[in-house]
Each structure stands twice: as structure tokens, then as C-alpha cells.
Amino acid sequence: MDHIYKTVDLTGSSTVGIEDAIGKAVGRAAQTLHNLRWFEVDEIRGGIEDGAIAHWQVSIRVGFTLDDNAID
Amino acid sequence: MDHIYKTVDLTGSSTVGIEDAIGKAVGRAAQTLHNLRWFEVDEIRGGIEDGAIAHWQVSIRVGFTLDDNAID
Amino acid sequence: MDHIYKTVDLTGSSTVGIEDAIGKAVGRAAQTLHNLRWFEVDEIRGGIEDGAIAHWQVSIRVGFTLDDNAID
Amino acid sequence: MDHIYKTVDLTGSSTVGIEDAIGKAVGRAAQTLHNLRWFEVDEIRGGIEDGAIAHWQVSIRVGFTLDDNAID
Amino acid sequence: MDHIYKTVDLTGSSTVGIEDAIGKAVGRAAQTLHNLRWFEVDEIRGGIEDGAIAHWQVSIRVGFTLDDNAID
Amino acid sequence: MDHIYKTVDLTGSSTVGIEDAIGKAVGRAAQTLHNLRWFEVDEIRGGIEDGAIAHWQVSIRVGFTLDDNAID
Amino acid sequence: MDHIYKTVDLTGSSTVGIEDAIGKAVGRAAQTLHNLRWFEVDEIRGGIEDGAIAHWQVSIRVGFTLDDNAID
Amino acid sequence: MDHIYKTVDLTGSSTVGIEDAIGKAVGRAAQTLHNLRWFEVDEIRGGIEDGAIAHWQVSIRVGFTLDDNAID
Amino acid sequence: MDHIYKTVDLTGSSTVGIEDAIGKAVGRAAQTLHNLRWFEVDEIRGGIEDGAIAHWQVSIRVGFTLDDNAID
Amino acid sequence: MDHIYKTVDLTGSSTVGIEDAIGKAVGRAAQTLHNLRWFEVDEIRGGIEDGAIAHWQVSIRVGFTLDDNAID
Amino acid sequence: MDHIYKTVDLTGSSTVGIEDAIGKAVGRAAQTLHNLRWFEVDEIRGGIEDGAIAHWQVSIRVGFTLDDNAID
Amino acid sequence: MDHIYKTVDLTGSSTVGIEDAIGKAVGRAAQTLHNLRWFEVDEIRGGIEDGAIAHWQVSIRVGFTLDDNAID
């Protein structure tokens, strides 16, 4: 109950779909941030090539507890 | 054309993905509400455990006709 | 001053116009809810048939005091 | 993780202040709803009499798990 | 860098899911518009029949370069 | 269920009132667009002359099915 | 083209309907402000008594040129 | 029911807290405006000095009846 | 720290550009209001004549301290 | 006063600045649309290369009268 | 006047109230960030246990000058 | 297509104008962040001294690829 949380804004890309793009952004965040707790989807978009969806881009806000992470 | 509609706000959870979380919320609403007509997605978020997405949470607004349903 | 209020979200329909659609939603709410106090318009839309407006749909939020009404 | 949540929109009033108005709305919800989990503040406003704040009104969204509660 | 872009607002439907509904809208746009570049999701909703999701409807904004396309 | 919809943004004017301004915009759209389905009101405004309302201007989004209509 | 405009926020009331409430607010503004030019509707709401709409309240933003009007 | 209301936008400051900042803005408005009726909170912010909150700033919209007050 | 601020909403016009339109609105406000402190841009728009931008219109919110200014 | 207006959404690019990007979008629209009347700025963004702003992109909504223009 | 500012998004928790939750988030930020200048409240929410408010969670955006702080 | 992006929120100041304030924020970010890709304008405001604009402040969101940058 006494935690302080910080959120950062990331965008993941995927040729597979929306959930996969989110998963990649979360996975990348987990490489350097500990104590990840939740994410919220801010925007879903994507690139089109030759008249078809070429990749998905999903922007998320990721929240984590500020225990041994620095604030920048 | 003469229907009166009501909407309620629900959040479904799923370890599978976004559509499944929505489907669970709609299925739960259908247990006690008749004449469900449509839903709109309000928010997509989720929980993270051990650096990976643990579950999806999707908040929806579900609309139904007020024929034999009470308003509360 | 000590009242607790609840709001519910309804959509009324009418072939006559905007005020009539709102009036129908309020009238339907009054059948089962006591102590209705106010409404706010959230969205005005409508259906088109044969190139003309066939009916109006107005979504409102209706507020009432929680005295002998249940919260669901 | 498998819960379905519902939210309802309430407004609490208080002559004391913002937190007290929220607490009254939560307390009223707890009389008839089990498994309350969280609230979000939607709007803070109030009434003025004789040039001073006479009462506070805070609108909140209250979330709870749909286990043995009905959806209406 | 010197392109002028135009966006149009489309809604795709699908019984399969969210990505498929978006793909159908993009595919339809590609029939008459050249140089499609990106899309953004504006709204995710759907129809309910017999208490289950009958179809998904996703509204997107599609962007393209105005080279040999007309503006209307 | 398999339709693709497009929306266009129009503003109708009227010296009579809000519904009439919307009706004029819908009527104008029906001259060149088939399969109009619905409209949503985006903005209500108007001009003032000599201290009185001179005309109403209502901006709507009109949706139609993309069957034999072109996308531009 | 060289005018400076100011806007003020008013709410008009009426037992007749939406347009009448707007007209009353514009009429009241015209008593003390010259050069009124336009209005925009910000919010439509109303009071309910005995289960029926008792009065309409429409909040508008009214714009006028700052020629011989003071800014406060 | 026949009142015309006007709202003005004020920001109050306080070293004590949120309610006190609102109270100061309301009190200042009451010095020159009669018939104040309600306020709504638009924004809560504050200044930080030496790593601690130095003062609170709360922006409110204050509404009053236009009886013997001028519109500017 | 103990100041009360008021904001007013103005729109400046210019044939030169965005900054000039803002500067004209600020300059006009300074003729009758003392202690102007800050502005925020709310909307950038403009008029088109003969297929080219004829003038810029920028709506700003201007804030000032309420020391010897009246509230209206 | 009896005009029907349509708006379209365009994005102009420029290496010079914001006003120039808007002017290019308006100029392109004027090639195929008559009776352009106004524009509103929706979004200002840009590309960065080698740590400096490489180009500006401004999204605008352009309005025109529907006299001899088609609606698509 | 020549400062560059950065903002970060934090959430503070407290069992005491809203101001205390904000103060904790600001205090935590001050441990690793110098030159904190202001904060803005983005969201007020909280957890409910046994039908009463168990803790408050307030999300704020904290601004500081980028003098000897890194941007990440 | 497989990049993960992060965005940070900065505010640049300038006595010259809007584009210059944005350029200063981008230039500062480029000192410590590699692979800057785009920016979006969130807010345009400024300070007023002696009745004239003293400086411009523009808040932007800057996006970059997360290749060899850390997430904090």
C-alpha cells in the first residue's frame, strides 16, 4: 500500500498482431526495469504496405514500483 | 425504433487475450440481462508478473433494451 | 446536502426529435426509480432511412438520490 | 485473475471536505454491494451559500467483483 | 518529406476478431486508394446476439499520400 | 455484418433550429451518397445578429455502407 | 480580419426546450454586450421533477468582438 | 428555473491544501460577485521548493446567477 | 504564493502568422488588465480566401492576478 | 447562411515551419476543391534526424461549401 | 527563461488522504531528482477493503529543470 | 519494423517563438538520447511581462528507438 509507482510510455511493434506488439514492449521493459506491475493501452495503429497491414504498433503506459529503480 | 436502452460498465479478465476478456464480460452479462445488443471497448489494460503479461483486463460498456429489465 | 446520488446511462429513441427522445428516456426511468433529479446529454445520434432521418437517439445520464433505491 | 468487475457511478456529499464526501459514497455503496475493490474520482464540485463553500460533492466510479451481485 | 496526406474514416466488420475487422477495412480502402501508409484505431465495438459476440466493428482512420488521388 | 462503413463530416445550417440543420445536412448527403445509415452530432453552434440567434449550425458525422460508393 | 474576440460562458434555462434555453442566454448577453457574433453549445442538461423534465439548462460559450467592450 | 448563469475561471493558492485553495478562490469571488451558486474543480497542481510541496494551486469554475451582475 | 488568478478567453487575428495573432490578443488584454502573467493556446484556425490562407485566428486563455482587477 | 459544409482531414509537411506546412496542405486542397472557407489545426508533430528537426507535419481539418463539390 | 523542463509520471499512495499521497510521490522524486519545480494531479483513485477506503492513490506529473539531470 | 520506441515529455523555452522552443527541447534531448525519431506538440503556452509575451513554452513528446538507450 505504501509503494510509489512510476509509469513510462513505450510502443511495441509486431507483424503478428496487437497482443504480440504489447508483449514485445513489456518484454523489452522487463530487461531493465524490475517490479513491473501493469500496463494500459494508449493507442493502436499500424503501417500499410501494398494495400495490406505490414505491422502493428501499440503504445502502452507501463507501471512499476519505485523500489530499487531510479527516477529519470 | 421505440426502444429505450441502458448501458452498464463491466471489465472482463483473461489470460488468453483481448477478445477473450471481452467475451467473458459479455457472457457474464448475458447470465442476468436479456436483450443485450452491443458493446463498446473503453479501456484495455493488464497485469504483469515476472516481466510478462499475466492477464488482460478490458473494460466495456454493454447496451441492452429495457423491456423486462429493471433500471437500477 | 447529505444525499448520495447515483447516475445511470440510458438512450431514448423518438421519431419526433431530440427533446422527445430525452423525455422518453426520463419517463422510462421514472417507472422504476424514485427521486430522479437531473439528466445530462452525452450523445445525440440517429438512424437514416431512404435518405432522411428515421429516428433520433439521445444518450443521457440520469441522476437520482439513493434513499430507498438499491445500488446495482 | 478471472473476476468480472462492474462499476457504478455515485456522488457523495459532505460539509467537511473532499475525502469525506468520497468516504460517504463508498460507505453507502458498501451497504448493498459486496466485494467493493476500488474507486476513481470523476468530478469534484460543490455548492456555495453566502459567499462560502456550503458543501462538497464528489462523483466517483466504484468497482466491485461480480460474484454474487446481480448486473442491472 | 514533401508529401501531403489525407485521412479517411472507415469501419470494418468481422466475425473473427479485432485484427480481422481492421484488415477488412484496410483491404477495402486499397481497392480504390493508392499509397495507403498507416491506420489508427478510433473505436472498437461489436454486436451481441443470443448473449454472445456476433461480430466485431472497428473504426479506423486510414492515411495515404495525395499524389494521384483526388480530395473530396 | 460484413459491411464496410465510411463516415464523412458535414455541417448543416438552418434558421429554424437544431433538428432542421441536421436534416438539411443529411438531405444534402443523400443527393450523392447511397446507403446512408446513421449520423452523430459533433458540434452545435450558431451565428448571432442584432443580439439574437440568426442561424444554427450543426456538425454531424454521417455513416454509410461502402458498396457502390467510392472511397476518397 | 483584425478583430480581437472574447468569449464568455453562460447557461440559459427554459421550460420549453433546448433552443429556447440557448435563446434566453443569448438574449441576456445582448443586454450588456455589443457585437455578439457566435455561440457554441458546451453542455445540455436539465432538472427532473415528479418523473418528468421540469426545465432545460444549456451552457454556451458566446463570442463577441472587443471593440468598445471591456475585458474583465 | 428562469435564471441565467455565468461562470468565471479562477485559481486559488494555499500553503495548507486543496480545500483551502478552493476556499480562497471562492472567498475572493464573493467580494465582488453576488449570488454565487456552485464551483467545479478543473485542475489541481502546485509548486515544489527544496523537494517538498510549497503551495497548492487549484483552478475552479465558479457559477453565479446573472441578476444584478454585469456580463463582461 | 497567495495570489488569486483569473483567466479570460480571447481570440486574436493576424494575416502574418500564429505568434502574431497571439501577440495581438495579449496586447489587447494588456490595455485594460494589469498583472497579466501567462497564456495558453486553446485553438489554432484560420480563414481561407481564393485557395490561400487569408488570416490566422488563435484562441488563448490569458491568466492574471486579481489584485486591483474586478471579477466579472 | 443556407450552406452545407464538408470538412476533410489533411496533413501538410514542410522543412520550414508550422505555418508553411499548413499553407502547403491548404494549397493542395485548393487544387481540386472550390469554396474553401476555413481550417483548424488538429496536431503538430515532426520528424527528427541527426538530433535536429528534419521536417514539420501539421494535421488540419479544412472546411468548404458543398455547392458544386461532390460528397465522398 | 531558457530552461528545458522534463516531466515524469508518478503515483503516490497513502492511508491518510489525497494531499499526503501527493506529498509522498513528490518526496520520493526529490531523492534522485534535483530542481523539482511543479506537479499536476492526473488521477485520484483508491483501494476499498471491508467496505471502507483502505488507501488513496494519486497520480501526478512532476516537472523539473534539465540542468544536471539526464534524460531517459 | 521490430523497434521498440519510448517517449519522454519535455518543455522547451524561447524568447523567439514556437518553433525555436521546440527546437531547443529537441536539441537538449539529442545530447543524451540517440535515435530520436519524432516529436508531437502537447501544449503551447508562454509568460507575459509588462503586457507583452516574454517567452514561449512548448511541451512536446519526443520518441526514440530503444536500442542502446536504457528505460527509466
PDB file of N, CA and C in Angstrom, chain B residues 6 8-13 24-25 28-29 32-33 49 55 57 61 70 72, chain D residues 1-9 38 40 61 66-72:
ATOM      1  N   LYS B   6     -30.271   0.780 -22.042  1.00  0.00           N
ATOM      2  CA  LYS B   6     -29.438   1.113 -20.883  1.00  0.00           C
ATOM      3  C   LYS B   6     -28.051   0.532 -21.133  1.00  0.00           C
ATOM      4  N   VAL B   8     -24.352  -0.635 -19.133  1.00  0.00           N
ATOM      5  CA  VAL B   8     -23.634  -0.870 -17.878  1.00  0.00           C
ATOM      6  C   VAL B   8     -22.160  -1.063 -18.208  1.00  0.00           C
ATOM      7  N   ASP B   9     -21.309  -0.767 -17.231  1.00  0.00           N
ATOM      8  CA  ASP B   9     -19.860  -0.786 -17.432  1.00  0.00           C
ATOM      9  C   ASP B   9     -19.244  -1.998 -16.735  1.00  0.00           C
ATOM     10  N   LEU B  10     -18.635  -2.880 -17.515  1.00  0.00           N
ATOM     11  CA  LEU B  10     -18.055  -4.118 -16.988  1.00  0.00           C
ATOM     12  C   LEU B  10     -16.594  -4.226 -17.393  1.00  0.00           C
ATOM     13  N   THR B  11     -15.834  -5.027 -16.663  1.00  0.00           N
ATOM     14  CA  THR B  11     -14.450  -5.330 -17.009  1.00  0.00           C
ATOM     15  C   THR B  11     -14.269  -6.838 -16.977  1.00  0.00           C
ATOM     16  N   GLY B  12     -13.844  -7.396 -18.091  1.00  0.00           N
ATOM     17  CA  GLY B  12     -13.573  -8.826 -18.153  1.00  0.00           C
ATOM     18  C   GLY B  12     -12.084  -9.090 -18.102  1.00  0.00           C
ATOM     19  N   SER B  13     -11.708 -10.233 -17.549  1.00  0.00           N
ATOM     20  CA  SER B  13     -10.294 -10.616 -17.436  1.00  0.00           C
ATOM     21  C   SER B  13     -10.048 -11.910 -18.196  1.00  0.00           C
ATOM     22  N   LYS B  24     -15.738 -12.810 -22.114  1.00  0.00           N
ATOM     23  CA  LYS B  24     -16.118 -13.216 -20.761  1.00  0.00           C
ATOM     24  C   LYS B  24     -17.028 -12.189 -20.094  1.00  0.00           C
ATOM     25  N   ALA B  25     -16.752 -10.916 -20.323  1.00  0.00           N
ATOM     26  CA  ALA B  25     -17.609  -9.882 -19.739  1.00  0.00           C
ATOM     27  C   ALA B  25     -19.003  -9.936 -20.361  1.00  0.00           C
ATOM     28  N   ARG B  28     -20.857 -13.019 -19.008  1.00  0.00           N
ATOM     29  CA  ARG B  28     -21.343 -12.818 -17.632  1.00  0.00           C
ATOM     30  C   ARG B  28     -22.585 -11.934 -17.622  1.00  0.00           C
ATOM     31  N   ALA B  29     -22.582 -10.900 -18.445  1.00  0.00           N
ATOM     32  CA  ALA B  29     -23.749 -10.009 -18.506  1.00  0.00           C
ATOM     33  C   ALA B  29     -24.969 -10.771 -18.994  1.00  0.00           C
ATOM     34  N   THR B  32     -27.672 -12.567 -16.569  1.00  0.00           N
ATOM     35  CA  THR B  32     -28.797 -11.935 -15.869  1.00  0.00           C
ATOM     36  C   THR B  32     -29.506 -10.860 -16.675  1.00  0.00           C
ATOM     37  N   LEU B  33     -28.966 -10.508 -17.839  1.00  0.00           N
ATOM     38  CA  LEU B  33     -29.592  -9.446 -18.637  1.00  0.00           C
ATOM     39  C   LEU B  33     -30.059 -10.023 -19.979  1.00  0.00           C
ATOM     40  N   GLU B  49       3.444  -9.981 -14.462  1.00  0.00           N
ATOM     41  CA  GLU B  49       4.122 -10.743 -13.407  1.00  0.00           C
ATOM     42  C   GLU B  49       5.384 -11.360 -13.984  1.00  0.00           C
ATOM     43  N   HIS B  55      -2.268 -11.307 -17.291  1.00  0.00           N
ATOM     44  CA  HIS B  55      -3.676 -11.361 -17.653  1.00  0.00           C
ATOM     45  C   HIS B  55      -4.065 -10.037 -18.312  1.00  0.00           C
ATOM     46  N   GLN B  57      -7.135  -7.207 -19.051  1.00  0.00           N
ATOM     47  CA  GLN B  57      -8.365  -6.670 -18.478  1.00  0.00           C
ATOM     48  C   GLN B  57      -8.935  -5.652 -19.461  1.00  0.00           C
ATOM     49  N   ARG B  61     -18.514  -1.143 -22.240  1.00  0.00           N
ATOM     50  CA  ARG B  61     -19.856  -0.653 -21.949  1.00  0.00           C
ATOM     51  C   ARG B  61     -20.807  -1.542 -22.747  1.00  0.00           C
ATOM     52  N   ALA B  70     -35.045  -4.298 -15.166  1.00  0.00           N
ATOM     53  CA  ALA B  70     -35.242  -3.157 -14.277  1.00  0.00           C
ATOM     54  C   ALA B  70     -34.104  -2.151 -14.459  1.00  0.00           C
ATOM     55  N   ASP B  72     -31.576   0.035 -12.427  1.00  0.00           N
ATOM     56  CA  ASP B  72     -31.033   0.419 -11.132  1.00  0.00           C
ATOM     57  C   ASP B  72     -29.719   1.125 -11.345  1.00  0.00           C
TER      58      ASP B  72
ATOM     59  N   MET D   1      -7.748 -13.418 -10.881  1.00  0.00           N
ATOM     60  CA  MET D   1      -7.466 -13.030 -12.263  1.00  0.00           C
ATOM     61  C   MET D   1      -8.677 -13.245 -13.169  1.00  0.00           C
ATOM     62  N   ASP D   2      -9.604 -14.130 -12.712  1.00  0.00           N
ATOM     63  CA  ASP D   2     -10.740 -14.454 -13.570  1.00  0.00           C
ATOM     64  C   ASP D   2     -11.991 -13.683 -13.206  1.00  0.00           C
ATOM     65  N   HIS D   3     -11.867 -12.684 -12.392  1.00  0.00           N
ATOM     66  CA  HIS D   3     -13.035 -11.932 -11.977  1.00  0.00           C
ATOM     67  C   HIS D   3     -13.601 -11.097 -13.122  1.00  0.00           C
ATOM     68  N   ILE D   4     -14.910 -10.877 -13.033  1.00  0.00           N
ATOM     69  CA  ILE D   4     -15.577  -9.878 -13.854  1.00  0.00           C
ATOM     70  C   ILE D   4     -15.931  -8.742 -12.900  1.00  0.00           C
ATOM     71  N   TYR D   5     -15.608  -7.524 -13.303  1.00  0.00           N
ATOM     72  CA  TYR D   5     -15.884  -6.368 -12.464  1.00  0.00           C
ATOM     73  C   TYR D   5     -17.006  -5.537 -13.064  1.00  0.00           C
ATOM     74  N   LYS D   6     -17.744  -4.865 -12.194  1.00  0.00           N
ATOM     75  CA  LYS D   6     -18.713  -3.878 -12.655  1.00  0.00           C
ATOM     76  C   LYS D   6     -18.406  -2.567 -11.949  1.00  0.00           C
ATOM     77  N   THR D   7     -18.673  -1.454 -12.613  1.00  0.00           N
ATOM     78  CA  THR D   7     -18.518  -0.165 -11.947  1.00  0.00           C
ATOM     79  C   THR D   7     -19.853   0.565 -11.944  1.00  0.00           C
ATOM     80  N   VAL D   8     -20.099   1.308 -10.878  1.00  0.00           N
ATOM     81  CA  VAL D   8     -21.274   2.177 -10.806  1.00  0.00           C
ATOM     82  C   VAL D   8     -20.810   3.588 -10.465  1.00  0.00           C
ATOM     83  N   ASP D   9     -21.604   4.568 -10.862  1.00  0.00           N
ATOM     84  CA  ASP D   9     -21.235   5.975 -10.704  1.00  0.00           C
ATOM     85  C   ASP D   9     -22.058   6.617  -9.598  1.00  0.00           C
ATOM     86  N   TRP D  38     -12.290  -0.862  -5.696  1.00  0.00           N
ATOM     87  CA  TRP D  38     -11.576   0.391  -5.917  1.00  0.00           C
ATOM     88  C   TRP D  38     -12.552   1.502  -6.313  1.00  0.00           C
ATOM     89  N   GLU D  40     -12.524   5.580  -8.430  1.00  0.00           N
ATOM     90  CA  GLU D  40     -11.816   6.611  -9.185  1.00  0.00           C
ATOM     91  C   GLU D  40     -12.628   7.902  -9.059  1.00  0.00           C
ATOM     92  N   ARG D  61     -16.449   6.685  -9.462  1.00  0.00           N
ATOM     93  CA  ARG D  61     -16.814   5.409 -10.079  1.00  0.00           C
ATOM     94  C   ARG D  61     -16.298   4.328  -9.139  1.00  0.00           C
ATOM     95  N   LEU D  66     -18.131  -9.150  -9.630  1.00  0.00           N
ATOM     96  CA  LEU D  66     -19.486  -9.652  -9.868  1.00  0.00           C
ATOM     97  C   LEU D  66     -19.562 -11.117  -9.471  1.00  0.00           C
ATOM     98  N   ASP D  67     -19.542 -11.395  -8.194  1.00  0.00           N
ATOM     99  CA  ASP D  67     -19.645 -12.797  -7.820  1.00  0.00           C
ATOM    100  C   ASP D  67     -21.081 -13.144  -7.464  1.00  0.00           C
ATOM    101  N   ASP D  68     -21.554 -12.592  -6.385  1.00  0.00           N
ATOM    102  CA  ASP D  68     -22.952 -12.845  -6.035  1.00  0.00           C
ATOM    103  C   ASP D  68     -23.788 -11.565  -6.144  1.00  0.00           C
ATOM    104  N   ASN D  69     -23.272 -10.592  -6.895  1.00  0.00           N
ATOM    105  CA  ASN D  69     -24.044  -9.384  -7.156  1.00  0.00           C
ATOM    106  C   ASN D  69     -24.726  -9.526  -8.515  1.00  0.00           C
ATOM    107  N   ALA D  70     -25.916  -8.980  -8.659  1.00  0.00           N
ATOM    108  CA  ALA D  70     -26.620  -9.005  -9.942  1.00  0.00           C
ATOM    109  C   ALA D  70     -26.134  -7.850 -10.809  1.00  0.00           C
ATOM    110  N   ILE D  71     -26.268  -7.981 -12.112  1.00  0.00           N
ATOM    111  CA  ILE D  71     -25.985  -6.879 -13.029  1.00  0.00           C
ATOM    112  C   ILE D  71     -27.301  -6.227 -13.403  1.00  0.00           C
ATOM    113  N   ASP D  72     -27.433  -4.983 -13.121  1.00  0.00           N
ATOM    114  CA  ASP D  72     -28.580  -4.249 -13.658  1.00  0.00           C
ATOM    115  C   ASP D  72     -28.086  -2.940 -14.234  1.00  0.00           C
TER     116      ASP D  72
END
